PDB file of C-alpha atoms (C1' of nucleotides) in Angstrom:
ATOM      1  CA  UNK K  93     -21.949  25.049  17.189  1.00 40.00           C
ATOM      2  CA  UNK K  94     -21.664  28.794  17.484  1.00 33.00           C
ATOM      3  CA  UNK K  95     -19.048  30.602  16.053  1.00 39.00           C
ATOM      4  CA  UNK K  96     -16.653  32.043  18.579  1.00 45.00           C
ATOM      5  CA  UNK K  97     -16.401  35.811  18.911  1.00 44.00           C
ATOM      6  CA  UNK K  98     -13.824  37.051  15.908  1.00 53.00           C
ATOM      7  CA  UNK K  99     -11.251  38.379  18.698  1.00 55.00           C
ATOM      8  CA  UNK K 100     -11.483  35.573  21.162  1.00 48.00           C
ATOM      9  CA  UNK K 101      -8.616  33.577  20.144  1.00 48.00           C
ATOM     10  CA  UNK K 102      -6.670  36.923  19.656  1.00 52.00           C
ATOM     11  CA  UNK K 103      -4.403  36.585  22.953  1.00 62.00           C
ATOM     12  CA  UNK K 104      -3.125  40.439  23.741  1.00 73.00           C
ATOM     13  CA  UNK K 105      -5.424  41.835  21.392  1.00 81.00           C
ATOM     14  CA  UNK K 106      -5.526  45.812  22.275  1.00 86.00           C
ATOM     15  CA  UNK K 107      -8.845  47.481  22.811  1.00 86.00           C
ATOM     16  CA  UNK K 108      -9.664  51.128  23.483  1.00 87.00           C
ATOM     17  CA  UNK K 109      -8.751  54.500  21.323  1.00 89.00           C
ATOM     18  CA  UNK K 110      -6.677  54.001  18.278  1.00 91.00           C
ATOM     19  CA  UNK K 111      -3.265  55.730  18.652  1.00 91.00           C
ATOM     20  CA  UNK K 112      -1.788  58.028  15.850  1.00 90.00           C
ATOM     21  CA  UNK K 113       0.875  55.403  15.325  1.00 90.00           C
ATOM     22  CA  UNK K 114      -1.668  52.650  14.755  1.00 90.00           C
ATOM     23  CA  UNK K 115      -3.636  54.951  12.435  1.00 90.00           C
ATOM     24  CA  UNK K 116      -0.470  55.528  10.462  1.00 91.00           C
ATOM     25  CA  UNK K 117       0.267  52.019  10.108  1.00 91.00           C
ATOM     26  CA  UNK K 118      -3.328  51.244   9.187  1.00 91.00           C
ATOM     27  CA  UNK K 119      -3.709  53.993   6.650  1.00 90.00           C
ATOM     28  CA  UNK K 120      -0.460  53.011   4.842  1.00 90.00           C
ATOM     29  CA  UNK K 121      -1.368  49.471   4.634  1.00 90.00           C
ATOM     30  CA  UNK K 122      -4.608  50.279   3.138  1.00 89.00           C
ATOM     31  CA  UNK K 123      -3.089  52.598   0.898  1.00 87.00           C
ATOM     32  CA  UNK K 124      -1.020  49.940  -0.379  1.00 87.00           C
ATOM     33  CA  UNK K 125      -3.431  47.191  -0.493  1.00 85.00           C
ATOM     34  CA  UNK K 126      -6.618  48.729  -0.475  1.00 83.00           C
ATOM     35  CA  UNK K 127      -9.544  48.340   1.973  1.00 81.00           C
ATOM     36  CA  UNK K 128     -10.774  44.832   2.270  1.00 75.00           C
ATOM     37  CA  UNK K 129      -9.618  41.394   3.626  1.00 84.00           C
ATOM     38  CA  UNK K 130      -9.791  42.791   6.782  1.00 88.00           C
ATOM     39  CA  UNK K 131      -8.863  39.314   8.440  1.00 86.00           C
ATOM     40  CA  UNK K 132      -5.435  39.745   6.950  1.00 87.00           C
ATOM     41  CA  UNK K 133      -4.582  43.242   8.108  1.00 89.00           C
ATOM     42  CA  UNK K 134      -3.614  42.589  11.656  1.00 88.00           C
ATOM     43  CA  UNK K 135      -1.413  39.829  10.660  1.00 86.00           C
ATOM     44  CA  UNK K 136       0.145  41.987   7.751  1.00 87.00           C
ATOM     45  CA  UNK K 137       0.605  45.017   9.908  1.00 89.00           C
ATOM     46  CA  UNK K 138       1.564  43.611  13.215  1.00 87.00           C
ATOM     47  CA  UNK K 139      -1.450  45.652  14.617  1.00 88.00           C
ATOM     48  CA  UNK K 140      -2.534  44.070  17.901  1.00 88.00           C
ATOM     49  CA  UNK K 141      -6.206  44.736  16.780  1.00 90.00           C
ATOM     50  CA  UNK K 142      -9.173  42.813  15.939  1.00 88.00           C
ATOM     51  CA  UNK K 143      -9.963  42.814  12.249  1.00 88.00           C
ATOM     52  CA  UNK K 144     -13.239  44.243  12.852  1.00 89.00           C
ATOM     53  CA  UNK K 145     -11.533  47.179  15.072  1.00 91.00           C
ATOM     54  CA  UNK K 146      -9.061  47.862  12.075  1.00 92.00           C
ATOM     55  CA  UNK K 147     -12.500  47.901   9.732  1.00 90.00           C
ATOM     56  CA  UNK K 148     -14.400  50.066  12.062  1.00 90.00           C
ATOM     57  CA  UNK K 149     -11.350  52.452  12.576  1.00 91.00           C
ATOM     58  CA  UNK K 150     -11.047  52.868   8.703  1.00 91.00           C
ATOM     59  CA  UNK K 151     -14.633  53.481   7.733  1.00 89.00           C
ATOM     60  CA  UNK K 152     -15.737  55.409  10.751  1.00 89.00           C
ATOM     61  CA  UNK K 153     -12.559  57.589  11.069  1.00 89.00           C
ATOM     62  CA  UNK K 154      -9.747  57.092   8.712  1.00 88.00           C
ATOM     63  CA  UNK K 155     -11.561  56.725   5.286  1.00 86.00           C
ATOM     64  CA  UNK K 156     -11.007  59.792   3.045  1.00 83.00           C
ATOM     65  CA  UNK K 157     -13.556  62.053   2.400  1.00 81.00           C
ATOM     66  CA  UNK K 158     -15.460  61.868   5.599  1.00 85.00           C
ATOM     67  CA  UNK K 159     -17.191  65.058   7.005  1.00 84.00           C
ATOM     68  CA  UNK K 160     -16.819  65.107  10.720  1.00 81.00           C
ATOM     69  CA  UNK K 161     -18.993  67.397  13.283  1.00 77.00           C
ATOM     70  CA  UNK K 162     -21.276  70.342  12.602  1.00 81.00           C
ATOM     71  CA  UNK K 163     -24.362  68.641  10.772  1.00 88.00           C
ATOM     72  CA  UNK K 164     -26.129  71.412   8.779  1.00 88.00           C
ATOM     73  CA  UNK K 165     -29.823  71.820   9.069  1.00 87.00           C
ATOM     74  CA  UNK K 166     -29.960  70.571   5.470  1.00 87.00           C
ATOM     75  CA  UNK K 167     -28.342  67.209   6.710  1.00 89.00           C
ATOM     76  CA  UNK K 168     -30.497  67.159   9.828  1.00 90.00           C
ATOM     77  CA  UNK K 169     -33.601  67.280   7.492  1.00 89.00           C
ATOM     78  CA  UNK K 170     -32.339  64.606   5.410  1.00 90.00           C
ATOM     79  CA  UNK K 171     -31.826  62.309   8.124  1.00 91.00           C
ATOM     80  CA  UNK K 172     -35.187  62.769   9.664  1.00 90.00           C
ATOM     81  CA  UNK K 173     -36.743  62.169   6.435  1.00 89.00           C
ATOM     82  CA  UNK K 174     -34.914  58.824   5.958  1.00 91.00           C
ATOM     83  CA  UNK K 175     -35.115  57.871   9.684  1.00 90.00           C
ATOM     84  CA  UNK K 176     -38.980  58.414   9.360  1.00 88.00           C
ATOM     85  CA  UNK K 177     -38.951  56.175   6.126  1.00 88.00           C
ATOM     86  CA  UNK K 178     -36.284  53.811   6.978  1.00 88.00           C
ATOM     87  CA  UNK K 179     -36.216  53.437  10.583  1.00 88.00           C
ATOM     88  CA  UNK K 180     -32.609  53.082  12.187  1.00 89.00           C
ATOM     89  CA  UNK K 181     -31.075  51.643   8.955  1.00 91.00           C
ATOM     90  CA  UNK K 182     -28.373  53.799   9.692  1.00 91.00           C
ATOM     91  CA  UNK K 183     -25.991  52.333   7.094  1.00 90.00           C
ATOM     92  CA  UNK K 184     -28.904  52.797   4.169  1.00 91.00           C
ATOM     93  CA  UNK K 185     -29.489  56.539   5.670  1.00 92.00           C
ATOM     94  CA  UNK K 186     -25.560  56.904   5.272  1.00 90.00           C
ATOM     95  CA  UNK K 187     -25.900  56.059   1.563  1.00 89.00           C
ATOM     96  CA  UNK K 188     -27.671  59.271   0.972  1.00 89.00           C
ATOM     97  CA  UNK K 189     -25.288  61.119   3.030  1.00 87.00           C
ATOM     98  CA  UNK K 190     -21.893  59.973   1.552  1.00 80.00           C
ATOM     99  CA  UNK K 191     -19.782  62.419   3.586  1.00 87.00           C
ATOM    100  CA  UNK K 192     -21.294  60.833   6.638  1.00 91.00           C
ATOM    101  CA  UNK K 193     -20.677  57.490   8.232  1.00 91.00           C
ATOM    102  CA  UNK K 194     -23.378  55.349   9.482  1.00 91.00           C
ATOM    103  CA  UNK K 195     -21.951  55.470  13.056  1.00 92.00           C
ATOM    104  CA  UNK K 196     -21.763  59.592  13.037  1.00 92.00           C
ATOM    105  CA  UNK K 197     -25.348  59.527  11.894  1.00 93.00           C
ATOM    106  CA  UNK K 198     -26.405  57.210  14.238  1.00 92.00           C
ATOM    107  CA  UNK K 199     -24.733  58.999  17.227  1.00 91.00           C
ATOM    108  CA  UNK K 200     -26.161  62.243  16.106  1.00 92.00           C
ATOM    109  CA  UNK K 201     -29.686  60.722  15.768  1.00 91.00           C
ATOM    110  CA  UNK K 202     -29.229  59.374  19.442  1.00 90.00           C
ATOM    111  CA  UNK K 203     -27.842  62.684  20.930  1.00 88.00           C
ATOM    112  CA  UNK K 204     -29.483  65.372  19.056  1.00 87.00           C
ATOM    113  CA  UNK K 205     -32.357  64.534  16.642  1.00 88.00           C
ATOM    114  CA  UNK K 206     -34.161  61.955  18.783  1.00 84.00           C
ATOM    115  CA  UNK K 207     -34.608  64.236  21.818  1.00 81.00           C
ATOM    116  CA  UNK K 208     -35.732  67.300  19.286  1.00 81.00           C
ATOM    117  CA  UNK K 209     -38.149  64.925  17.511  1.00 81.00           C
ATOM    118  CA  UNK K 210     -39.439  63.597  20.805  1.00 75.00           C
ATOM    119  CA  UNK K 211     -39.829  67.016  22.378  1.00 73.00           C
ATOM    120  CA  UNK K 212     -41.576  68.618  19.543  1.00 73.00           C
ATOM    121  CA  UNK K 213     -44.146  65.724  18.905  1.00 71.00           C
ATOM    122  CA  UNK K 214     -45.312  66.290  22.525  1.00 69.00           C
ATOM    123  CA  UNK K 215     -45.720  70.040  21.579  1.00 65.00           C
ATOM    124  CA  UNK K 216     -49.503  71.049  20.728  1.00 57.00           C
ATOM    125  CA  UNK K 217     -50.361  70.727  17.053  1.00 52.00           C
ATOM    126  CA  UNK K 218     -51.063  74.668  16.611  1.00 47.00           C
ATOM    127  CA  UNK K 219     -47.399  75.279  17.648  1.00 45.00           C
ATOM    128  CA  UNK K 220     -46.420  73.926  14.270  1.00 40.00           C
ATOM    129  CA  UNK K 221     -48.336  76.418  12.476  1.00 40.00           C
ATOM    130  CA  UNK K 222     -46.909  79.417  14.456  1.00 35.00           C
ATOM    131  CA  UNK K 223     -43.344  78.134  13.974  1.00 37.00           C
ATOM    132  CA  UNK K 224     -43.065  76.957  10.350  1.00 35.00           C
ATOM    133  CA  UNK K 225     -39.514  75.706  10.749  1.00 38.00           C
ATOM    134  CA  UNK K 226     -40.500  73.151  13.132  1.00 39.00           C
ATOM    135  CA  UNK K 227     -43.033  71.464  10.974  1.00 38.00           C
ATOM    136  CA  UNK K 228     -40.481  69.044   9.874  1.00 42.00           C
ATOM    137  CA  UNK K 229     -41.504  67.124  12.939  1.00 40.00           C
ATOM    138  CA  UNK K 230     -45.034  67.304  12.729  1.00 40.00           C
ATOM    139  CA  UNK K 231     -47.059  64.153  14.002  1.00 36.00           C
ATOM    140  CA  UNK K 232     -48.265  63.722  10.611  1.00 40.00           C
ATOM    141  CA  UNK K 233     -44.865  63.219   9.136  1.00 41.00           C
ATOM    142  CA  UNK K 234     -44.049  60.418  11.667  1.00 42.00           C
ATOM    143  CA  UNK K 235     -47.089  58.668  11.308  1.00 44.00           C
ATOM    144  CA  UNK K 236     -46.451  55.171   9.790  1.00 40.00           C
ATOM    145  CA  UNK K 237     -49.624  55.193   8.208  1.00 43.00           C
ATOM    146  CA  UNK K 238     -48.633  58.504   6.718  1.00 46.00           C
ATOM    147  CA  UNK K 239     -45.216  57.195   5.437  1.00 45.00           C
ATOM    148  CA  UNK K 240     -46.712  54.193   4.141  1.00 43.00           C
ATOM    149  CA  UNK K 241     -49.153  55.968   2.180  1.00 43.00           C
ATOM    150  CA  UNK K 242     -46.753  58.406   0.920  1.00 45.00           C
ATOM    151  CA  UNK K 243     -44.672  55.454  -0.159  1.00 39.00           C
ATOM    152  CA  UNK K 244     -47.548  53.940  -2.055  1.00 41.00           C
ATOM    153  CA  UNK K 245     -48.372  57.179  -3.369  1.00 41.00           C
ATOM    154  CA  UNK K 246     -44.640  57.298  -4.782  1.00 35.00           C
ATOM    155  CA  UNK K 247     -45.215  54.362  -6.634  1.00 34.00           C
ATOM    156  CA  UNK K 248     -48.575  55.026  -7.880  1.00 36.00           C
ATOM    157  CA  UNK K 249     -47.718  58.187  -9.406  1.00 35.00           C
ATOM    158  CA  UNK K 250     -46.905  58.693 -12.907  1.00 32.00           C
ATOM    159  CA  UNK K 251     -43.893  60.630 -12.570  1.00 31.00           C
ATOM    160  CA  UNK K 252     -41.809  61.201 -15.630  1.00 31.00           C
ATOM    161  CA  UNK K 253     -38.721  58.900 -15.683  1.00 34.00           C
ATOM    162  CA  UNK K 254     -40.032  56.553 -12.996  1.00 32.00           C
ATOM    163  CA  UNK K 255     -39.127  53.517 -15.052  1.00 31.00           C
ATOM    164  CA  UNK K 256     -37.215  51.687 -12.030  1.00 32.00           C
ATOM    165  CA  UNK K 257     -40.757  51.662 -10.273  1.00 31.00           C
ATOM    166  CA  UNK K 258     -42.042  49.155 -12.816  1.00 31.00           C
ATOM    167  CA  UNK K 259     -39.763  46.624 -11.279  1.00 32.00           C
ATOM    168  CA  UNK K 260     -41.152  46.175  -7.760  1.00 34.00           C
ATOM    169  CA  UNK K 261     -38.373  47.237  -5.108  1.00 34.00           C
ATOM    170  CA  UNK K 262     -37.667  44.527  -2.778  1.00 37.00           C
ATOM    171  CA  UNK K 263     -37.229  46.645   0.170  1.00 40.00           C
ATOM    172  CA  UNK K 264     -38.186  50.303   1.424  1.00 42.00           C
ATOM    173  CA  UNK K 265     -34.351  51.110   0.588  1.00 41.00           C
ATOM    174  CA  UNK K 266     -34.967  50.281  -2.886  1.00 44.00           C
ATOM    175  CA  UNK K 267     -38.179  52.547  -3.139  1.00 47.00           C
ATOM    176  CA  UNK K 268     -36.176  55.221  -1.380  1.00 48.00           C
ATOM    177  CA  UNK K 269     -33.544  54.875  -4.049  1.00 48.00           C
ATOM    178  CA  UNK K 270     -36.274  55.173  -6.859  1.00 51.00           C
ATOM    179  CA  UNK K 271     -37.702  58.251  -4.800  1.00 48.00           C
ATOM    180  CA  UNK K 272     -34.226  59.848  -5.057  1.00 46.00           C
ATOM    181  CA  UNK K 273     -33.781  58.897  -8.498  1.00 47.00           C
ATOM    182  CA  UNK K 274     -37.099  60.053  -9.696  1.00 45.00           C
ATOM    183  CA  UNK K 275     -36.981  63.020  -7.433  1.00 41.00           C
ATOM    184  CA  UNK K 276     -33.651  63.949  -8.960  1.00 39.00           C
ATOM    185  CA  UNK K 277     -35.203  64.111 -12.328  1.00 39.00           C
ATOM    186  CA  UNK K 278     -32.734  61.795 -13.592  1.00 36.00           C
ATOM    187  CA  UNK K 279     -32.726  59.300 -16.579  1.00 33.00           C
ATOM    188  CA  UNK K 280     -33.286  55.996 -15.936  1.00 32.00           C
ATOM    189  CA  UNK K 281     -30.586  54.346 -14.322  1.00 32.00           C
ATOM    190  CA  UNK K 282     -27.917  52.594 -15.727  1.00 32.00           C
ATOM    191  CA  UNK K 283     -26.078  49.573 -14.571  1.00 30.00           C
ATOM    192  CA  UNK K 284     -22.673  51.143 -15.174  1.00 30.00           C
ATOM    193  CA  UNK K 285     -20.896  52.885 -12.553  1.00 31.00           C
ATOM    194  CA  UNK K 286     -22.967  55.943 -12.102  1.00 32.00           C
ATOM    195  CA  UNK K 287     -22.312  58.917  -9.786  1.00 32.00           C
ATOM    196  CA  UNK K 288     -24.961  61.356  -8.779  1.00 32.00           C
ATOM    197  CA  UNK K 289     -23.513  64.369  -7.618  1.00 33.00           C
ATOM    198  CA  UNK K 290     -25.631  66.405  -5.397  1.00 33.00           C
ATOM    199  CA  UNK K 291     -24.465  70.116  -5.399  1.00 34.00           C
ATOM    200  CA  UNK K 292     -25.865  71.722  -2.371  1.00 34.00           C
ATOM    201  CA  UNK K 293     -26.093  75.520  -2.362  1.00 29.00           C
ATOM    202  CA  UNK K 294     -27.734  77.929  -0.389  1.00 32.00           C
ATOM    203  CA  UNK K 295     -29.018  81.246  -1.663  1.00 32.00           C
ATOM    204  CA  UNK K 296     -28.703  83.712   1.187  1.00 31.00           C
ATOM    205  CA  UNK K 297     -30.897  86.259  -0.273  1.00 30.00           C
ATOM    206  CA  UNK K 298     -33.649  84.104  -1.447  1.00 29.00           C
ATOM    207  CA  UNK K 299     -33.512  81.912   1.516  1.00 29.00           C
ATOM    208  CA  UNK K 300     -33.595  79.075  -0.693  1.00 29.00           C
ATOM    209  CA  UNK K 301     -31.523  76.204  -0.788  1.00 31.00           C
ATOM    210  CA  UNK K 302     -31.995  73.108  -3.201  1.00 32.00           C
ATOM    211  CA  UNK K 303     -29.880  70.298  -4.398  1.00 32.00           C
ATOM    212  CA  UNK K 304     -28.614  70.562  -7.758  1.00 30.00           C
ATOM    213  CA  UNK K 305     -28.552  66.530  -9.377  1.00 31.00           C
ATOM    214  CA  UNK K 306     -25.991  65.766 -12.017  1.00 31.00           C
ATOM    215  CA  UNK K 307     -25.834  62.268 -13.175  1.00 31.00           C
ATOM    216  CA  UNK K 308     -22.190  61.669 -14.417  1.00 31.00           C
ATOM    217  CA  UNK K 309     -21.004  58.397 -15.643  1.00 28.00           C
ATOM    218  CA  UNK K 310     -17.836  57.599 -13.938  1.00 30.00           C
ATOM    219  CA  UNK K 311     -15.472  55.695 -16.142  1.00 30.00           C
ATOM    220  CA  UNK K 312     -13.081  53.353 -14.371  1.00 30.00           C
ATOM    221  CA  UNK K 313     -14.497  54.087 -10.896  1.00 32.00           C
ATOM    222  CA  UNK K 314     -12.815  51.636  -8.713  1.00 33.00           C
ATOM    223  CA  UNK K 315     -15.510  51.567  -6.173  1.00 32.00           C
ATOM    224  CA  UNK K 316     -16.657  47.987  -5.768  1.00 31.00           C
ATOM    225  CA  UNK K 317     -20.348  48.921  -5.038  1.00 31.00           C
ATOM    226  CA  UNK K 318     -22.466  49.321  -8.030  1.00 30.00           C
ATOM    227  CA  UNK K 319     -24.918  51.442  -6.098  1.00 30.00           C
ATOM    228  CA  UNK K 320     -25.471  55.105  -6.285  1.00 32.00           C
ATOM    229  CA  UNK K 321     -23.125  57.241  -4.971  1.00 34.00           C
ATOM    230  CA  UNK K 322     -24.089  60.695  -4.102  1.00 35.00           C
ATOM    231  CA  UNK K 323     -21.072  63.340  -3.501  1.00 35.00           C
ATOM    232  CA  UNK K 324     -21.664  66.661  -2.234  1.00 34.00           C
ATOM    233  CA  UNK K 325     -19.910  69.240  -3.802  1.00 35.00           C
ATOM    234  CA  UNK K 326     -19.130  72.570  -3.412  1.00 31.00           C
ATOM    235  CA  UNK K 327     -21.560  75.209  -4.580  1.00 32.00           C
ATOM    236  CA  UNK K 328     -22.334  75.410  -7.752  1.00 32.00           C
ATOM    237  CA  UNK K 329     -25.311  76.911  -9.668  1.00 32.00           C
ATOM    238  CA  UNK K 330     -26.337  75.303 -12.577  1.00 34.00           C
ATOM    239  CA  UNK K 331     -29.457  76.128 -14.595  1.00 32.00           C
ATOM    240  CA  UNK K 332     -30.724  72.906 -16.221  1.00 32.00           C
ATOM    241  CA  UNK K 333     -31.090  70.035 -13.912  1.00 33.00           C
ATOM    242  CA  UNK K 334     -31.921  71.456 -10.906  1.00 35.00           C
ATOM    243  CA  UNK K 335     -34.693  69.911  -8.554  1.00 37.00           C
ATOM    244  CA  UNK K 336     -35.412  71.402  -5.174  1.00 38.00           C
ATOM    245  CA  UNK K 337     -35.160  68.975  -2.358  1.00 39.00           C
ATOM    246  CA  UNK K 338     -38.728  70.352  -1.390  1.00 40.00           C
ATOM    247  CA  UNK K 339     -40.041  68.338  -4.089  1.00 39.00           C
ATOM    248  CA  UNK K 340     -38.986  65.128  -2.644  1.00 38.00           C
ATOM    249  CA  UNK K 341     -40.260  66.524   0.573  1.00 41.00           C
ATOM    250  CA  UNK K 342     -43.771  67.142  -1.263  1.00 43.00           C
ATOM    251  CA  UNK K 343     -43.990  63.681  -2.225  1.00 36.00           C
ATOM    252  CA  UNK K 344     -43.024  62.385   1.193  1.00 37.00           C
ATOM    253  CA  UNK K 345     -45.672  64.634   3.107  1.00 38.00           C
ATOM    254  CA  UNK K 346     -48.292  65.245   0.719  1.00 37.00           C
ATOM    255  CA  UNK K 347     -50.962  64.634   3.154  1.00 32.00           C
ATOM    256  CA  UNK K 348     -49.728  67.123   5.296  1.00 36.00           C
ATOM    257  CA  UNK K 349     -51.428  70.429   6.074  1.00 32.00           C
ATOM    258  CA  UNK K 350     -50.595  73.174   3.855  1.00 33.00           C
ATOM    259  CA  UNK K 351     -49.321  75.302   6.496  1.00 34.00           C
ATOM    260  CA  UNK K 352     -46.969  72.724   7.769  1.00 34.00           C
ATOM    261  CA  UNK K 353     -45.737  71.973   4.351  1.00 34.00           C
ATOM    262  CA  UNK K 354     -44.701  75.466   4.096  1.00 35.00           C
ATOM    263  CA  UNK K 355     -42.698  75.311   7.056  1.00 34.00           C
ATOM    264  CA  UNK K 356     -40.948  71.903   6.067  1.00 35.00           C
ATOM    265  CA  UNK K 357     -39.808  73.761   3.033  1.00 35.00           C
ATOM    266  CA  UNK K 358     -37.894  75.865   5.097  1.00 36.00           C
ATOM    267  CA  UNK K 359     -35.885  72.860   6.287  1.00 37.00           C
ATOM    268  CA  UNK K 360     -34.116  72.673   3.056  1.00 38.00           C
ATOM    269  CA  UNK K 361     -34.599  76.641   2.194  1.00 36.00           C
ATOM    270  CA  UNK K 362     -34.301  79.238   4.772  1.00 36.00           C
ATOM    271  CA  UNK K 363     -33.216  77.066   7.712  1.00 37.00           C
ATOM    272  CA  UNK K 364     -29.726  76.412   6.048  1.00 37.00           C
ATOM    273  CA  UNK K 365     -29.185  79.834   6.600  1.00 34.00           C
ATOM    274  CA  UNK K 366     -30.908  79.881   9.910  1.00 37.00           C
ATOM    275  CA  UNK K 367     -30.564  76.715  12.152  1.00 36.00           C
ATOM    276  CA  UNK K 368     -33.740  74.885  13.053  1.00 38.00           C
ATOM    277  CA  UNK K 369     -35.149  75.718  16.358  1.00 40.00           C
ATOM    278  CA  UNK K 370     -36.096  72.296  17.515  1.00 41.00           C
TER     279      UNK K 370
ATOM    280  C1'  DA Z 240     -11.425  75.772  42.949  1.00 50.68           C
ATOM    281  C1'  DA Z 241     -13.305  71.694  43.429  1.00 50.68           C
ATOM    282  C1'  DT Z 242     -16.682  68.356  42.921  1.00 50.68           C
ATOM    283  C1'  DC Z 243     -20.807  66.354  40.329  1.00 50.68           C
ATOM    284  C1'  DT Z 244     -23.619  65.897  36.137  1.00 50.68           C
ATOM    285  C1'  DT Z 245     -24.636  65.697  31.571  1.00 50.68           C
ATOM    286  C1'  DC Z 246     -23.164  65.174  26.929  1.00 50.68           C
ATOM    287  C1'  DG Z 247     -20.834  63.623  22.874  1.00 50.68           C
ATOM    288  C1'  DC Z 248     -18.327  60.419  20.299  1.00 50.68           C
ATOM    289  C1'  DA Z 249     -15.371  56.579  19.542  1.00 50.68           C
ATOM    290  C1'  DA Z 250     -15.129  51.888  20.143  1.00 50.68           C
ATOM    291  C1'  DC Z 251     -16.890  47.289  21.377  1.00 50.68           C
ATOM    292  C1'  DC Z 252     -20.394  43.499  21.434  1.00 50.68           C
ATOM    293  C1'  DG Z 253     -23.339  40.324  19.717  1.00 50.68           C
ATOM    294  C1'  DC Z 254     -26.029  38.916  15.729  1.00 50.68           C
ATOM    295  C1'  DC Z 255     -26.949  38.045  10.882  1.00 50.68           C
ATOM    296  C1'  DG Z 256     -26.351  37.079   6.065  1.00 50.68           C
ATOM    297  C1'  DG Z 257     -23.783  35.768   2.264  1.00 50.68           C
ATOM    298  C1'  DA Z 258     -19.834  33.078   0.420  1.00 50.68           C
ATOM    299  C1'  DG Z 259     -16.797  29.182   0.483  1.00 50.68           C
ATOM    300  C1'  DC Z 260     -15.864  24.407   1.363  1.00 50.68           C
TER     301       DC Z 260
ATOM    302  C1'  DG M 270     -27.143  20.219   3.658  1.00 50.68           C
ATOM    303  C1'  DG M 271     -24.244  21.804   7.426  1.00 50.68           C
ATOM    304  C1'  DC M 272     -20.528  23.964   8.783  1.00 50.68           C
ATOM    305  C1'  DT M 273     -17.059  27.802   9.219  1.00 50.68           C
ATOM    306  C1'  DC M 274     -15.372  32.384   8.240  1.00 50.68           C
ATOM    307  C1'  DC M 275     -15.831  37.097   6.973  1.00 50.68           C
ATOM    308  C1'  DG M 276     -17.792  41.512   6.499  1.00 50.68           C
ATOM    309  C1'  DG M 277     -21.436  44.215   7.780  1.00 50.68           C
ATOM    310  C1'  DC M 278     -24.839  46.422  10.712  1.00 50.68           C
ATOM    311  C1'  DG M 279     -27.258  48.273  14.711  1.00 50.68           C
ATOM    312  C1'  DG M 280     -27.520  48.688  19.705  1.00 50.68           C
ATOM    313  C1'  DT M 281     -24.757  49.751  23.654  1.00 50.68           C
ATOM    314  C1'  DT M 282     -21.103  51.451  26.360  1.00 50.68           C
ATOM    315  C1'  DG M 283     -17.129  53.647  28.369  1.00 50.68           C
ATOM    316  C1'  DC M 284     -14.538  57.481  28.722  1.00 50.68           C
ATOM    317  C1'  DG M 285     -12.992  62.151  28.162  1.00 50.68           C
ATOM    318  C1'  DA M 286     -14.805  66.977  27.663  1.00 50.68           C
ATOM    319  C1'  DA M 287     -17.961  70.704  28.864  1.00 50.68           C
ATOM    320  C1'  DG M 288     -21.154  72.593  31.858  1.00 50.68           C
ATOM    321  C1'  DA M 289     -23.413  73.149  36.037  1.00 50.68           C
ATOM    322  C1'  DT M 290     -23.276  73.638  41.084  1.00 50.68           C
TER     323       DT M 290
END
DNA sequence: AATCTTCGCAACCGCCGGAGC
DNA sequence: GGCTCCGGCGGTTGCGAAGAT
């Protein structure tokens, strides 16, 4: 006996775009009670909406701290990397871009990046060498065997502070988490609420951009998730705990031709000031 | 200016896994 | 162990906006 659709029993359930009034009702309710227990939201607010619709509206649109539109070349690069690693695991990818929703990333991939990647994959190989900024979409990078090889290589490598690798990751997602932790040069992950702050900055003169990573113990963080949180912060130059994004790329793409790698670096470097020419 | 086509995004749909009973 | 409920996820759709003709 299958479970009926969640909104089948809802006579008069409203569908379609949300009105500003509905948004206000939903936001004010969540401000009072917090997100969660979505089943009770329509009942308690009087919204003629399915609980799923309420949750989706909150997580994809109303939730504070959402960045909308204008994906930066750097974000594009991250999405492309992670999509190649994880496939269409949008929620997992979104966890590495905390200002973006999975829906947003999924839409952006489907409407922009997928076409760009496909287009470039059909280009002659030598075109990647002549246009370094395109190298991110080198066929090598999207080769499953290459990706698998890189994942295995990452685990095999004796990188410092890779303590989390000793406990075999249960999923590719965990592997990528380990990768990010290692890449960021962090100390072994603690089980306490831990906030990793990614400070993305752009150096226009040097055409270099890096991600500065700081580990912060977040006391009293009311987020229920114990997973790593990465929050983009305004550009701050720090001298110590810096690691360039290209290091991660280096791990992922260690079997790429040197020329292509040079171009790939541009994704996280010069391209931030100069849009990717897909 | 009007019509047609393409694009982008918000929202919906169906399925799955975990929790509770 | 089986059933139901709920939250979450990924795929897809529908519609308005923008661009092309």
